[in-house]
mmCIF file with all atom_site columns, C-alpha atoms in Angstrom:
data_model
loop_
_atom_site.group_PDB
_atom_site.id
_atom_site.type_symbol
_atom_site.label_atom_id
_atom_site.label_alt_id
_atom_site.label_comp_id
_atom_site.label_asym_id
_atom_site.label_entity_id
_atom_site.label_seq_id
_atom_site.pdbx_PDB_ins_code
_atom_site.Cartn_x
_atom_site.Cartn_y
_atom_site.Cartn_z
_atom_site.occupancy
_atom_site.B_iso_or_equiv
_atom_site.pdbx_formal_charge
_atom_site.auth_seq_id
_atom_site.auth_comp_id
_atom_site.auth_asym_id
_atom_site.auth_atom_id
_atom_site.pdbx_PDB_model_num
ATOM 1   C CA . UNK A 1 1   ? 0.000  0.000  0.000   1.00 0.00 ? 1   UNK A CA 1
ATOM 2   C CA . UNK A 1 2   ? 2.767  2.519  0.877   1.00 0.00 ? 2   UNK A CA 1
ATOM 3   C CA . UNK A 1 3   ? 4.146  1.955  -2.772  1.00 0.00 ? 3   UNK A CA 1
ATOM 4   C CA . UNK A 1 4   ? 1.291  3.176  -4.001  1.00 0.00 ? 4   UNK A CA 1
ATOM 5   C CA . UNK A 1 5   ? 1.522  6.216  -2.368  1.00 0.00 ? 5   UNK A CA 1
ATOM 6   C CA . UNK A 1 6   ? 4.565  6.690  -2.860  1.00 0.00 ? 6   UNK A CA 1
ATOM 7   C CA . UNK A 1 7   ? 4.025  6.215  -6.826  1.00 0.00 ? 7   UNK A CA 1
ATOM 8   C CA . UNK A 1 8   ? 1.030  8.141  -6.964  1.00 0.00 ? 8   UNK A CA 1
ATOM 9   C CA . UNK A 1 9   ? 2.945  11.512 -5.171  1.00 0.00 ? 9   UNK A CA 1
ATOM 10  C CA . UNK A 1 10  ? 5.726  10.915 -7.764  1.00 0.00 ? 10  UNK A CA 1
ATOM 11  C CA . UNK A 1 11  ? 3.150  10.882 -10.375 1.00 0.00 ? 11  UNK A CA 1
ATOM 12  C CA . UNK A 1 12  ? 1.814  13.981 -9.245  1.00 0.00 ? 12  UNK A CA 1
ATOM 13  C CA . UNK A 1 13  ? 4.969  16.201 -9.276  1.00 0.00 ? 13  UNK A CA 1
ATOM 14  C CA . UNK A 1 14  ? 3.760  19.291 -11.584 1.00 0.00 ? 14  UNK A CA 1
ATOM 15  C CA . UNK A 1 15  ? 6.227  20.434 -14.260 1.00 0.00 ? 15  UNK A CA 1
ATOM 16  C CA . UNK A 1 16  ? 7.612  23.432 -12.863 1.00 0.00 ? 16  UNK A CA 1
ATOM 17  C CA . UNK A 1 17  ? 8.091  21.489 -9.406  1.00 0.00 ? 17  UNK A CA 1
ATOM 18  C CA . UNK A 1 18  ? 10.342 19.510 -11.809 1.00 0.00 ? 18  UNK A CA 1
ATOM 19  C CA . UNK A 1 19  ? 12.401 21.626 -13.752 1.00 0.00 ? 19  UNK A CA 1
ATOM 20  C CA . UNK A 1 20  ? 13.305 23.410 -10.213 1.00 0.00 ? 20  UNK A CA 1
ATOM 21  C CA . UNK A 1 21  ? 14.166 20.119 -9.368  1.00 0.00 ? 21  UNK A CA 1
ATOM 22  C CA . UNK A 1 22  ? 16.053 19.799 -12.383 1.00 0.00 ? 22  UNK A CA 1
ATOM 23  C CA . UNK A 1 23  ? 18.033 23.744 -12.060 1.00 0.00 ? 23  UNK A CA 1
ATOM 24  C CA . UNK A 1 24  ? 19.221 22.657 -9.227  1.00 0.00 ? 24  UNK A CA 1
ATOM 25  C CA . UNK A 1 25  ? 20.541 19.390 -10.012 1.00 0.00 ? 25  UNK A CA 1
ATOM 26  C CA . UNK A 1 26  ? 22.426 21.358 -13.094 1.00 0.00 ? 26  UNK A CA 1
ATOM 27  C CA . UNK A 1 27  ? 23.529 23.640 -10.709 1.00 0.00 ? 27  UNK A CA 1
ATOM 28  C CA . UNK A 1 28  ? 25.509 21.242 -8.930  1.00 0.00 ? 28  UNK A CA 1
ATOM 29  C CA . UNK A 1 29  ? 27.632 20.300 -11.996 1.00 0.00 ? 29  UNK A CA 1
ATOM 30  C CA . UNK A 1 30  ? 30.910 22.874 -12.310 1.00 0.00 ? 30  UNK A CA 1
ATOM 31  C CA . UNK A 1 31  ? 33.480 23.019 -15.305 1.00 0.00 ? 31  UNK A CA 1
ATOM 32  C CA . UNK A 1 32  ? 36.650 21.856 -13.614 1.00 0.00 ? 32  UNK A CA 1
ATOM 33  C CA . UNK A 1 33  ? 38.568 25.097 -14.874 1.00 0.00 ? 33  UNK A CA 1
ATOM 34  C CA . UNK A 1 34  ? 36.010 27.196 -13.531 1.00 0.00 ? 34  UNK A CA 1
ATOM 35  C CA . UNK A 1 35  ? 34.504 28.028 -10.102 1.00 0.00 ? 35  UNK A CA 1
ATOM 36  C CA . UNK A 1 36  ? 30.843 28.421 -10.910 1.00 0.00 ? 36  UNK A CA 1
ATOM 37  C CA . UNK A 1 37  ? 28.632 26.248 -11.955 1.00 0.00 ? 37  UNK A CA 1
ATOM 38  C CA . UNK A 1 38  ? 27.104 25.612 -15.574 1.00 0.00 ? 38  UNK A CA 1
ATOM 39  C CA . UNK A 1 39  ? 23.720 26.799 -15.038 1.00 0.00 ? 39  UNK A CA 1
ATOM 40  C CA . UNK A 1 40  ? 25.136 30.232 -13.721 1.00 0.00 ? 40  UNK A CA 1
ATOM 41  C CA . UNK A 1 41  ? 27.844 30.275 -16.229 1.00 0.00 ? 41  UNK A CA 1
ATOM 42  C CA . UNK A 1 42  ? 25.105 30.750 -19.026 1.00 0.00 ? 42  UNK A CA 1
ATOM 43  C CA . UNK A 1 43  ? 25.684 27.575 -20.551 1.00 0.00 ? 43  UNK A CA 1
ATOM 44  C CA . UNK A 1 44  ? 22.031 25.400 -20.300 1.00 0.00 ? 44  UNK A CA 1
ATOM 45  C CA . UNK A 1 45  ? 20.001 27.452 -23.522 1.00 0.00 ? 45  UNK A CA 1
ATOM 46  C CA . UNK A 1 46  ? 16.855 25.210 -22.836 1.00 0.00 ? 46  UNK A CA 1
ATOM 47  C CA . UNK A 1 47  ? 15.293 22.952 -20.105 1.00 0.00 ? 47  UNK A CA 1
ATOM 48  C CA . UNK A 1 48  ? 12.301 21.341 -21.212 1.00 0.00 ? 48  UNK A CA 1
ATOM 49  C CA . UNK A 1 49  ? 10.570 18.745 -19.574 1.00 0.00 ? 49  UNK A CA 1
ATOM 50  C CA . UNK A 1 50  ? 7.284  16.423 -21.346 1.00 0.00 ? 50  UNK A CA 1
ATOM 51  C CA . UNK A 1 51  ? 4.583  15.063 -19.839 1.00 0.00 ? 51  UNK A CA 1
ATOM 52  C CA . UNK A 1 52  ? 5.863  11.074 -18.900 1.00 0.00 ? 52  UNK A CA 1
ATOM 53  C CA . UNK A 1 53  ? 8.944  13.356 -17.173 1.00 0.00 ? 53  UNK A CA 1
ATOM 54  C CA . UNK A 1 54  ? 11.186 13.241 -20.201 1.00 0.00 ? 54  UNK A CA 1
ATOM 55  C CA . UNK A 1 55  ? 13.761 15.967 -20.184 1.00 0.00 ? 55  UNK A CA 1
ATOM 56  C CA . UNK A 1 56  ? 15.925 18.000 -22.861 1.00 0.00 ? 56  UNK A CA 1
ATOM 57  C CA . UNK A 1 57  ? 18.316 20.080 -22.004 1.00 0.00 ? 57  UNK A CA 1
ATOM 58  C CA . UNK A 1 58  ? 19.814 22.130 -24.908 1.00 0.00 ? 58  UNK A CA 1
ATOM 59  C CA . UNK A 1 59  ? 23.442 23.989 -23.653 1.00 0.00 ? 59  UNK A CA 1
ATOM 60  C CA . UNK A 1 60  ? 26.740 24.937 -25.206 1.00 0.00 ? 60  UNK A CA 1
ATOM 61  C CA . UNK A 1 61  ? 30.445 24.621 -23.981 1.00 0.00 ? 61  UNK A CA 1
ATOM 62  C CA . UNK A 1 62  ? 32.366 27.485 -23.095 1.00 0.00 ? 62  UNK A CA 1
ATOM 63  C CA . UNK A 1 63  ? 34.345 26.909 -26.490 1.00 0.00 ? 63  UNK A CA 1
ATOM 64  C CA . UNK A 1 64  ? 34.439 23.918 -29.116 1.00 0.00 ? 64  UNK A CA 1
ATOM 65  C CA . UNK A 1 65  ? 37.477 22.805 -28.260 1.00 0.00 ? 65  UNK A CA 1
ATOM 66  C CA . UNK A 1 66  ? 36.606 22.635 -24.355 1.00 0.00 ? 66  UNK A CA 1
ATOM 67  C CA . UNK A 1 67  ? 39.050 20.137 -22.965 1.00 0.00 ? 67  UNK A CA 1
ATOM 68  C CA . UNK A 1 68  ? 35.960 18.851 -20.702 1.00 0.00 ? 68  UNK A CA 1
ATOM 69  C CA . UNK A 1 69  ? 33.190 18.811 -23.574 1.00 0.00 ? 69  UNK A CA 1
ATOM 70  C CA . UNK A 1 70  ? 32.845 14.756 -22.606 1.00 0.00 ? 70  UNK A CA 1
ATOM 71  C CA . UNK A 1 71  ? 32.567 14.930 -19.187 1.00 0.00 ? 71  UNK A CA 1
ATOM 72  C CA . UNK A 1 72  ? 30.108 17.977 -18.752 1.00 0.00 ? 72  UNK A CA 1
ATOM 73  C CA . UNK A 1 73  ? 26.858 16.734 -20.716 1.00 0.00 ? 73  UNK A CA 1
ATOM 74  C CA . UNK A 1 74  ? 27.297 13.457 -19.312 1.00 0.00 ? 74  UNK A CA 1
ATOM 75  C CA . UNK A 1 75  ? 27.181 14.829 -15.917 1.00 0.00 ? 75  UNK A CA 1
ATOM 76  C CA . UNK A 1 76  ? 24.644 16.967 -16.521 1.00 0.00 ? 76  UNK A CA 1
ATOM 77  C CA . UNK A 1 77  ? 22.922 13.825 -17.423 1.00 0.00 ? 77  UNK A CA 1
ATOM 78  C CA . UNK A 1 78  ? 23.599 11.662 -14.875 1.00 0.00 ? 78  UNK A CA 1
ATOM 79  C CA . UNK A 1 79  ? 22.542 14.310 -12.429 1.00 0.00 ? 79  UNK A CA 1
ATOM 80  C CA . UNK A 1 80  ? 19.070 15.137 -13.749 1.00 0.00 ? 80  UNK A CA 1
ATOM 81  C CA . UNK A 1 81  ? 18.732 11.031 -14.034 1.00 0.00 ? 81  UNK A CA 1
ATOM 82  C CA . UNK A 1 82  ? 19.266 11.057 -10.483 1.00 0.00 ? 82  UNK A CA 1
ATOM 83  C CA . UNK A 1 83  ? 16.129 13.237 -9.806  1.00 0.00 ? 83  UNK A CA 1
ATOM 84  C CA . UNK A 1 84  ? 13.041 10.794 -8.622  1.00 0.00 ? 84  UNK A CA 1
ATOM 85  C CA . UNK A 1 85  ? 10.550 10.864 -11.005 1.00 0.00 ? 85  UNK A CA 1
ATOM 86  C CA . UNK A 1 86  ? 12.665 11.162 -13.808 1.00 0.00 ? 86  UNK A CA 1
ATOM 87  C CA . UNK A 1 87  ? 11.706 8.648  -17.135 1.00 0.00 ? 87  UNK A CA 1
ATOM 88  C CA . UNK A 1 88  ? 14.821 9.969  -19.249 1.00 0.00 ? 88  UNK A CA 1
ATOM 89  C CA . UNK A 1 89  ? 16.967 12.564 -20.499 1.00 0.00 ? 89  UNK A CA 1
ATOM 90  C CA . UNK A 1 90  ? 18.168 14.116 -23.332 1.00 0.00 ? 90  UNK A CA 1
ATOM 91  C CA . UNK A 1 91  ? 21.118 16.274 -23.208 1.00 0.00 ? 91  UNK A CA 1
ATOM 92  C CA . UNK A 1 92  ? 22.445 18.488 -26.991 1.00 0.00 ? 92  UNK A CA 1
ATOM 93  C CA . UNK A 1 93  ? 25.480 19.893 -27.051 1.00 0.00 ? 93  UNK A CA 1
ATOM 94  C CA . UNK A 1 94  ? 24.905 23.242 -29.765 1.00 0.00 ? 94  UNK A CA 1
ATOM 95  C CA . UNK A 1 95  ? 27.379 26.609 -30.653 1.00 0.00 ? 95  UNK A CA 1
ATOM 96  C CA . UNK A 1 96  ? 24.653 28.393 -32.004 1.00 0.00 ? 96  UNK A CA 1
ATOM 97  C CA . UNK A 1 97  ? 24.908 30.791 -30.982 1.00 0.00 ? 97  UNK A CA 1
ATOM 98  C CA . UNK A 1 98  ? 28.169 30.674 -29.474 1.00 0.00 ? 98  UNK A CA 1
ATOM 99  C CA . UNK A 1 99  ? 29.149 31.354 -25.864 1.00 0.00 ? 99  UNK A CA 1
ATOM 100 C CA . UNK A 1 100 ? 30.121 34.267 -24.713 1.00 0.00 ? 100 UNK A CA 1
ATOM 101 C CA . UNK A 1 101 ? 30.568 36.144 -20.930 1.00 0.00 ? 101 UNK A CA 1
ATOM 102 C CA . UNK A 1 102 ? 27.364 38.191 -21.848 1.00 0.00 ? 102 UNK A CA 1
ATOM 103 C CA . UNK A 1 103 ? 25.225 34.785 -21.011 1.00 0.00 ? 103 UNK A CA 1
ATOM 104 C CA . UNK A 1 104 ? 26.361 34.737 -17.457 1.00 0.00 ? 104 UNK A CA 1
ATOM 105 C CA . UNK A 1 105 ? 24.542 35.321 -14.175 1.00 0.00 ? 105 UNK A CA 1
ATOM 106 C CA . UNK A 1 106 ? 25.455 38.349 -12.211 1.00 0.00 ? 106 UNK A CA 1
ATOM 107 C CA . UNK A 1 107 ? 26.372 35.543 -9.624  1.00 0.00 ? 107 UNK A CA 1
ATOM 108 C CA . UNK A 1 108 ? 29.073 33.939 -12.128 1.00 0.00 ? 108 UNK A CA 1
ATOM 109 C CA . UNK A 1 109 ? 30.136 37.894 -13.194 1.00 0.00 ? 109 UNK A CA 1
ATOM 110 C CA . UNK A 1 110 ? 30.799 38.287 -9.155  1.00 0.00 ? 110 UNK A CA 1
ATOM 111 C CA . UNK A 1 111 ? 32.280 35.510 -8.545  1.00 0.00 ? 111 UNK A CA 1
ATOM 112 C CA . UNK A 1 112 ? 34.855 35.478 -11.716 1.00 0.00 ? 112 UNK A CA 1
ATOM 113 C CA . UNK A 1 113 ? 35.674 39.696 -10.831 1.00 0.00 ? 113 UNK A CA 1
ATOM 114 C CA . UNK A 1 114 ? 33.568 40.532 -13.976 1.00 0.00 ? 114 UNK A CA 1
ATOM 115 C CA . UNK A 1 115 ? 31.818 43.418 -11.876 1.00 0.00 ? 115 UNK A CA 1
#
């Protein structure tokens, strides 16, 4: 019985509960060469979650030739996987447009001495 429960309150986790959920799972996952995480580093471009709890997450690498470009979207992956409720996840790698230090939070502009 307390399965069920437990499967039905899962089941009833709205959207936006979930892609808060989701943020902050992202915002857990740093590029090695820099202290601030992705999500506040401008890099995620989209976050979209479907009905049966599928995500895609659209984001971009600091530069194509980003010596962690493997590890980062697989994190990122592994992270959001980790969220209960999750069915899957779909994580694109895109330089269009490219990144620049305009996309940043004015947390990441702080904390790097942009400001």
């Amino acid at each position: 019985m307390s399965e069920q429960v437990e499967n039905l309150n899962v089941s009833q986790t709205t959207i936006p509960e979930l892609r808060d959920k989701v943020i902050q799972a992202i915002k857990t996952v740093y590029d090695p060469e820099i202290p601030v995480d992705v999500y506040e580093l401008g890099l995620i471009y989209e976050i979209n979650i479907y009905p049966v709890n599928n995500v895609y997450i659209q984001m971009t690498l600091t530069s194509p030739s980003c010596p962690s470009a493997e590890v980062i979207p697989g994190e990122v992956e592994q992270k959001i996987k980790a969220i209960e409720g999750i069915n899957d996840v779909k994580v694109e790698i895109t330089f269009d447009p490219p990144y620049s230090q305009d996309m940043m939070s004015e947390a990441a502009k702080l904390e790097l001495g942009f400001l």
